[in-house]
PDB file of C-alpha atoms in Angstrom:
ATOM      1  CA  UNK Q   1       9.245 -19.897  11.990  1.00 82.00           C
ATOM      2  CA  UNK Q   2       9.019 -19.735  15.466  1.00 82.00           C
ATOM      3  CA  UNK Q   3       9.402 -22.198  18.739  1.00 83.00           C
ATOM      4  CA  UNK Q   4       6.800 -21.766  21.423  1.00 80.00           C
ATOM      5  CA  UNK Q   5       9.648 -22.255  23.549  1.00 77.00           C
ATOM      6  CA  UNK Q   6      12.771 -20.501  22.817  1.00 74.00           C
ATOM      7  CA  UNK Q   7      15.490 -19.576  25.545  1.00 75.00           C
ATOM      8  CA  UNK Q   8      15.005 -16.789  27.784  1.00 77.00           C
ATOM      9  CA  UNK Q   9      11.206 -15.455  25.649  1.00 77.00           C
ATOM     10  CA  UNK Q  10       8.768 -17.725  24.036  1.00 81.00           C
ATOM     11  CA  UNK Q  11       7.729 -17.703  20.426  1.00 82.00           C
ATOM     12  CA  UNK Q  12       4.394 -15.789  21.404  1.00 84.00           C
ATOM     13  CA  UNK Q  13       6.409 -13.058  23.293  1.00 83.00           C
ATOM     14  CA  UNK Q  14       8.362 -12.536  19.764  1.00 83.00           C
ATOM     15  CA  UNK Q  15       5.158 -12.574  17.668  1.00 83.00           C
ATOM     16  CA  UNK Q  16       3.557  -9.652  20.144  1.00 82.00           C
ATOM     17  CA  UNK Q  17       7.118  -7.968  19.790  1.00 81.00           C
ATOM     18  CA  UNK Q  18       6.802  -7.993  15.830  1.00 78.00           C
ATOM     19  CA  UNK Q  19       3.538  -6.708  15.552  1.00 77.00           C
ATOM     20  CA  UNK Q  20       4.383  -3.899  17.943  1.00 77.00           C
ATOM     21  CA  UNK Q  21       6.750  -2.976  15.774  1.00 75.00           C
ATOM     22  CA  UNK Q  22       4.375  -2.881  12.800  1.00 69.00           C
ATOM     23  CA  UNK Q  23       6.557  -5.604  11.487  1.00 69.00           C
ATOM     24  CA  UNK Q  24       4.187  -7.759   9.987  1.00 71.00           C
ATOM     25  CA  UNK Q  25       5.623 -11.408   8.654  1.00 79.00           C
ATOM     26  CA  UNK Q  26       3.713 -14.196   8.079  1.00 85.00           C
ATOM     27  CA  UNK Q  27       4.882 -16.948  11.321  1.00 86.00           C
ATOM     28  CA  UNK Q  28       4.409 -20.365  11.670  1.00 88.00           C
ATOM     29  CA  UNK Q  29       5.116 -21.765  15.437  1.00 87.00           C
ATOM     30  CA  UNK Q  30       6.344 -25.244  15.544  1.00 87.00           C
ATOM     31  CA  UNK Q  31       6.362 -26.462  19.183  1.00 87.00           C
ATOM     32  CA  UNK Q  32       6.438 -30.117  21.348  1.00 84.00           C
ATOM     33  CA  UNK Q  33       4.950 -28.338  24.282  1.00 80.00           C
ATOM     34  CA  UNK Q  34       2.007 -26.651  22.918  1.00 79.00           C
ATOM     35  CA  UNK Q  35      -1.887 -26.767  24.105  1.00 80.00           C
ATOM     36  CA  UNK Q  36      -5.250 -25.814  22.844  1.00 84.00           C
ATOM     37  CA  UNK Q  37      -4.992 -22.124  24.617  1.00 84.00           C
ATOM     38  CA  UNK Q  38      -1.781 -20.987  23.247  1.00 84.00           C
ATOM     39  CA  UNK Q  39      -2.429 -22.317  19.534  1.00 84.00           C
ATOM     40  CA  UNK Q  40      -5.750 -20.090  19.674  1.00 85.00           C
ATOM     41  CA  UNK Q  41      -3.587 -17.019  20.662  1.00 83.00           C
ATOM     42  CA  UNK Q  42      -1.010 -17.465  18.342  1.00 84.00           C
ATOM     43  CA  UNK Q  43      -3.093 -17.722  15.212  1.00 86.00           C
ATOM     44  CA  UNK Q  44      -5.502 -14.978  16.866  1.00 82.00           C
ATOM     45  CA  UNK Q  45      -2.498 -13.058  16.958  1.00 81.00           C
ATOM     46  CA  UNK Q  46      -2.306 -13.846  13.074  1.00 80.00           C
ATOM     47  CA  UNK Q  47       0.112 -16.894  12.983  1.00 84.00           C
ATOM     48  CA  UNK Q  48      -0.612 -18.611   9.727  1.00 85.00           C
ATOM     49  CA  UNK Q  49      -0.351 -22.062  11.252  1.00 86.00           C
ATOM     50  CA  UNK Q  50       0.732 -23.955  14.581  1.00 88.00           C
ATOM     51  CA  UNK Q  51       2.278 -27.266  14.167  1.00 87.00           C
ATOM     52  CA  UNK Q  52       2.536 -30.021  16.828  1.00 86.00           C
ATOM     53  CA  UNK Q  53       5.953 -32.228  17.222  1.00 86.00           C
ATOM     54  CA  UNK Q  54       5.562 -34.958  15.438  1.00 86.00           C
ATOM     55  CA  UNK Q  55       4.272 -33.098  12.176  1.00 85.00           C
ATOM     56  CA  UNK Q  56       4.357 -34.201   8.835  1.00 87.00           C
ATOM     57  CA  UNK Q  57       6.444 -33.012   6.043  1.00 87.00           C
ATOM     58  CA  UNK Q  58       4.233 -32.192   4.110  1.00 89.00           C
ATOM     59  CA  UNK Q  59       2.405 -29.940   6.654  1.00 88.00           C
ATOM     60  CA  UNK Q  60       5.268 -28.079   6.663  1.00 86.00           C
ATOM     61  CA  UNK Q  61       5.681 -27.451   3.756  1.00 90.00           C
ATOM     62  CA  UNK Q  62       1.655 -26.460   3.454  1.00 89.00           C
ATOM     63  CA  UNK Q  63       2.086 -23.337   5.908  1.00 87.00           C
ATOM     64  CA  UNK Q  64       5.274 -22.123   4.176  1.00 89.00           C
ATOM     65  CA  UNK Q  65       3.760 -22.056   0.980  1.00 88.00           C
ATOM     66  CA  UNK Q  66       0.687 -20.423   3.014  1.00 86.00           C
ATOM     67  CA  UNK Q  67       2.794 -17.961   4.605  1.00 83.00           C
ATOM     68  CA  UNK Q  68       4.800 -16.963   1.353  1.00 84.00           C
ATOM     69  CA  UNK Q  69       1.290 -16.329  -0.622  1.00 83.00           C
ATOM     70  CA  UNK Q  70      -0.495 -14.738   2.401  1.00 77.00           C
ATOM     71  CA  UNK Q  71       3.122 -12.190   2.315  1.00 74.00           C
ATOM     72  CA  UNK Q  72       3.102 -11.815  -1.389  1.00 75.00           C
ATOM     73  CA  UNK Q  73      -0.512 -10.500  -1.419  1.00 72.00           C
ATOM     74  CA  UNK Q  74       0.079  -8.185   1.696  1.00 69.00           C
ATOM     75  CA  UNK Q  75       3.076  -6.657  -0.265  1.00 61.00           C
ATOM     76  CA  UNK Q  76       1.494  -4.071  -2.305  1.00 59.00           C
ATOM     77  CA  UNK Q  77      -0.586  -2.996   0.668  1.00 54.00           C
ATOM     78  CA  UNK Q  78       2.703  -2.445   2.263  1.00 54.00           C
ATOM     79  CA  UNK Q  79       4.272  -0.967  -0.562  1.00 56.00           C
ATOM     80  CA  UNK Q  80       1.568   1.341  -1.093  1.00 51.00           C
ATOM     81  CA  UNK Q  81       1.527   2.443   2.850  1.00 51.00           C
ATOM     82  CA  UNK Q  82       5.324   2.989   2.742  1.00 55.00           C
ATOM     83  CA  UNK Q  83       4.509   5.785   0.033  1.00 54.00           C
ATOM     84  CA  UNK Q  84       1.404   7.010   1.304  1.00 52.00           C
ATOM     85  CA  UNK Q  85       3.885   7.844   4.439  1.00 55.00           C
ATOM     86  CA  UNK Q  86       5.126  11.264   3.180  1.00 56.00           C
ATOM     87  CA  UNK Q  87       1.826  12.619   1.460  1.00 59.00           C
ATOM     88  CA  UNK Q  88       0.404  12.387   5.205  1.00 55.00           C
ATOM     89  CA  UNK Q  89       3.074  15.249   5.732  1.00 58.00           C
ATOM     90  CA  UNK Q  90       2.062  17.507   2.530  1.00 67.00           C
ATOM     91  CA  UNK Q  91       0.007  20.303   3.381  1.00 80.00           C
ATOM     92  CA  UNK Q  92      -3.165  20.650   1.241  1.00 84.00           C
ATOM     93  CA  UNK Q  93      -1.796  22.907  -1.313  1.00 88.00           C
ATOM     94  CA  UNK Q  94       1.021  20.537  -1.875  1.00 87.00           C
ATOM     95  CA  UNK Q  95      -1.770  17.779  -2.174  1.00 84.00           C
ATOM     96  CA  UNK Q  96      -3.326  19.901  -4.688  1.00 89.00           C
ATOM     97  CA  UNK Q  97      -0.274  20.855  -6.842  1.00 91.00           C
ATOM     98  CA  UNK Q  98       0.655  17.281  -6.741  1.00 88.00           C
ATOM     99  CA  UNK Q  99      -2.343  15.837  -8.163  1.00 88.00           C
ATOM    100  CA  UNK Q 100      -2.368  18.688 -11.141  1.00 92.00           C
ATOM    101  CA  UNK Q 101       1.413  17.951 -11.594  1.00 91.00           C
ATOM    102  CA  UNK Q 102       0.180  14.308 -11.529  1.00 89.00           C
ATOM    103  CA  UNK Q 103      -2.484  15.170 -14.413  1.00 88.00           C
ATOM    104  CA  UNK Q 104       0.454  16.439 -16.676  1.00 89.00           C
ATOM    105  CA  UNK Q 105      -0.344  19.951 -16.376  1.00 92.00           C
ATOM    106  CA  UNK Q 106       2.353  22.679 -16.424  1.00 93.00           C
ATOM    107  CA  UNK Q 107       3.694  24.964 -14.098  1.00 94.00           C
ATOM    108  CA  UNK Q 108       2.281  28.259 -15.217  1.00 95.00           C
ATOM    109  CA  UNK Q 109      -1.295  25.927 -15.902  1.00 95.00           C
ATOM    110  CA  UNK Q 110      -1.639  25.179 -12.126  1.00 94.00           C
ATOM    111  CA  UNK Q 111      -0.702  28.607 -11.298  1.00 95.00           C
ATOM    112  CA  UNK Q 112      -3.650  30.172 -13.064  1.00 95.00           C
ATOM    113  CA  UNK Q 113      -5.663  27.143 -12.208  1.00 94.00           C
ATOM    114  CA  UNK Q 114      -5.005  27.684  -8.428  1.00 94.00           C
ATOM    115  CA  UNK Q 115      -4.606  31.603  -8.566  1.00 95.00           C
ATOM    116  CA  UNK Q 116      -0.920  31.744  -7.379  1.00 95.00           C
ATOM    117  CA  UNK Q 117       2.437  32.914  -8.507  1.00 95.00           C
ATOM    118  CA  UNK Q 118       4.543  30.064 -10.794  1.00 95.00           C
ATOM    119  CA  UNK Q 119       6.958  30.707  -8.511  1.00 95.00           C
ATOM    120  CA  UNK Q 120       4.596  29.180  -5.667  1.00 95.00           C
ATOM    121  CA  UNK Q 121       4.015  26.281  -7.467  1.00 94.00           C
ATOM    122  CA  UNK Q 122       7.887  25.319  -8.405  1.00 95.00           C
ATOM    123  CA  UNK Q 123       8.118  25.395  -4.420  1.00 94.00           C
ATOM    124  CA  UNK Q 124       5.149  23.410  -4.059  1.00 93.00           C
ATOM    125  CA  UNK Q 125       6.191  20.810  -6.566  1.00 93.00           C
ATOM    126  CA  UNK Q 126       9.348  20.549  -5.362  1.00 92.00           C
ATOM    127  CA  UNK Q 127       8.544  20.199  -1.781  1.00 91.00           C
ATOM    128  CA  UNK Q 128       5.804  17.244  -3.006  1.00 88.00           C
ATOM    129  CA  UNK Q 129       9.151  16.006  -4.983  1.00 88.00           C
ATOM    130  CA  UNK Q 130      11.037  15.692  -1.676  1.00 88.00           C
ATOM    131  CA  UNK Q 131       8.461  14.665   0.367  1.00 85.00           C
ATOM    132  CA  UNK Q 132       7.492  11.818  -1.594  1.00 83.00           C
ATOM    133  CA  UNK Q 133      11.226  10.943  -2.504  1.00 83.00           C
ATOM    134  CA  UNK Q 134      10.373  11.056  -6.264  1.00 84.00           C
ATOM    135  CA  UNK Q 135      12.844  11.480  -8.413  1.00 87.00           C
ATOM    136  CA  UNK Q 136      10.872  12.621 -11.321  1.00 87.00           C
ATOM    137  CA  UNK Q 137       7.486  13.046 -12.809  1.00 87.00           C
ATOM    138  CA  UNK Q 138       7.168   9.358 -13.827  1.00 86.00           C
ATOM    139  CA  UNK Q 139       7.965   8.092 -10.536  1.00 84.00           C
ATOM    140  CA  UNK Q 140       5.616  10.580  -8.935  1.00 85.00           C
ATOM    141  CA  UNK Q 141       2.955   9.295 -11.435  1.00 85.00           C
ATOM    142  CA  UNK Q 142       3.968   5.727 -10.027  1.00 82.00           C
ATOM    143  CA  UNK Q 143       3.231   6.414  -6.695  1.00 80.00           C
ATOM    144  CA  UNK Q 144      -0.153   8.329  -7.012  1.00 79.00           C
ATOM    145  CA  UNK Q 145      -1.321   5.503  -8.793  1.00 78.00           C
ATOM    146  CA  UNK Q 146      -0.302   3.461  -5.759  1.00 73.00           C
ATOM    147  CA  UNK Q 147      -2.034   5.756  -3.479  1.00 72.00           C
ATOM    148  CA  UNK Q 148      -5.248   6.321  -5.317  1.00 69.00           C
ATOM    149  CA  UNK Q 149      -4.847   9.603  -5.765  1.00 65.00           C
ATOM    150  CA  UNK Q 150      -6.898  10.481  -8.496  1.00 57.00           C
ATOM    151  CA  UNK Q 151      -5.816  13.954 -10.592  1.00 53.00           C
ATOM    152  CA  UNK Q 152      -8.457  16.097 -11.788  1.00 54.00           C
ATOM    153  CA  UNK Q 153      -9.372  15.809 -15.622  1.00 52.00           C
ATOM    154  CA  UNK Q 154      -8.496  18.918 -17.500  1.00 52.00           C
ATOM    155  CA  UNK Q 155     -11.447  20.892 -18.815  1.00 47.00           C
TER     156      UNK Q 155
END
């Protein structure tokens, strides 16, 4: 929650500040000074409600609940970005050994499936491994499934 008004910066001055940030939270501005203008740039500036001194209760509690299901539905958006983060850094052979890895195959299978040493691909994998801070298989699994990232279906 956030006061049009608040010493030193206003409310709106925070909200740009967030999103500049990429900090994305669901805000509700409750002000006793506001107008017309600024309640249209607040919730253009995606502000899930603007409440007017005297408000209701009940209003209140309306945009938190708002806020709290608009955040719970952005969450696995979110969740999945945070993890797409490293594959953006995981050059295309990594890509590839990760999505073979992903399809259970072995070591010395992707090797002969991508025409390099097994040697090559333990570096691969474990570069993915690092990249994508997974601690195993499983959790690598986890997060491809997050990202979409569809492995190829054995032959």
């Amino acid at each position: 929650m956030l006061d049009v008004r608040f010493p030193g910066r206003s409310g709106l001055d925070m909200q740009r500040d967030l999103a500049n940030c990429n900090t994305h939270l669901p805000i509700i501005f409750i002000t006793g000074y506001g107008d017309v203008p600024m309640s249209v740039r607040a919730m253009k500036a995606g502000a899930v409600e603007f409440l007017t001194k005297p408000f209701r209760d009940q209003d209140l509690l309306d945009a938190v609940g708002t806020a709290l299901e608009a955040d719970r539905t952005r969450a696995p958006a979110r969740c999945a970005c945070r993890a797409a983060r490293p594959l953006r850094y995981a050059d295309r052979r990594e890509r590839q050994v990760m999505s073979l890895v992903v399809a259970g195959r072995l070591n010395k299978q992707i090797a002969g499936e991508l025409g390099v040493s097994e040697m090559t691909v333990k570096m691969h994998r474990r570069q993915v491994m690092r990249k994508m801070q997974a601690t195993g298989v499983a959790q690598l699994v986890r997060l491809a499934d997050q990202l979409g990232v569809l492995a190829p279906q054995k032959s």
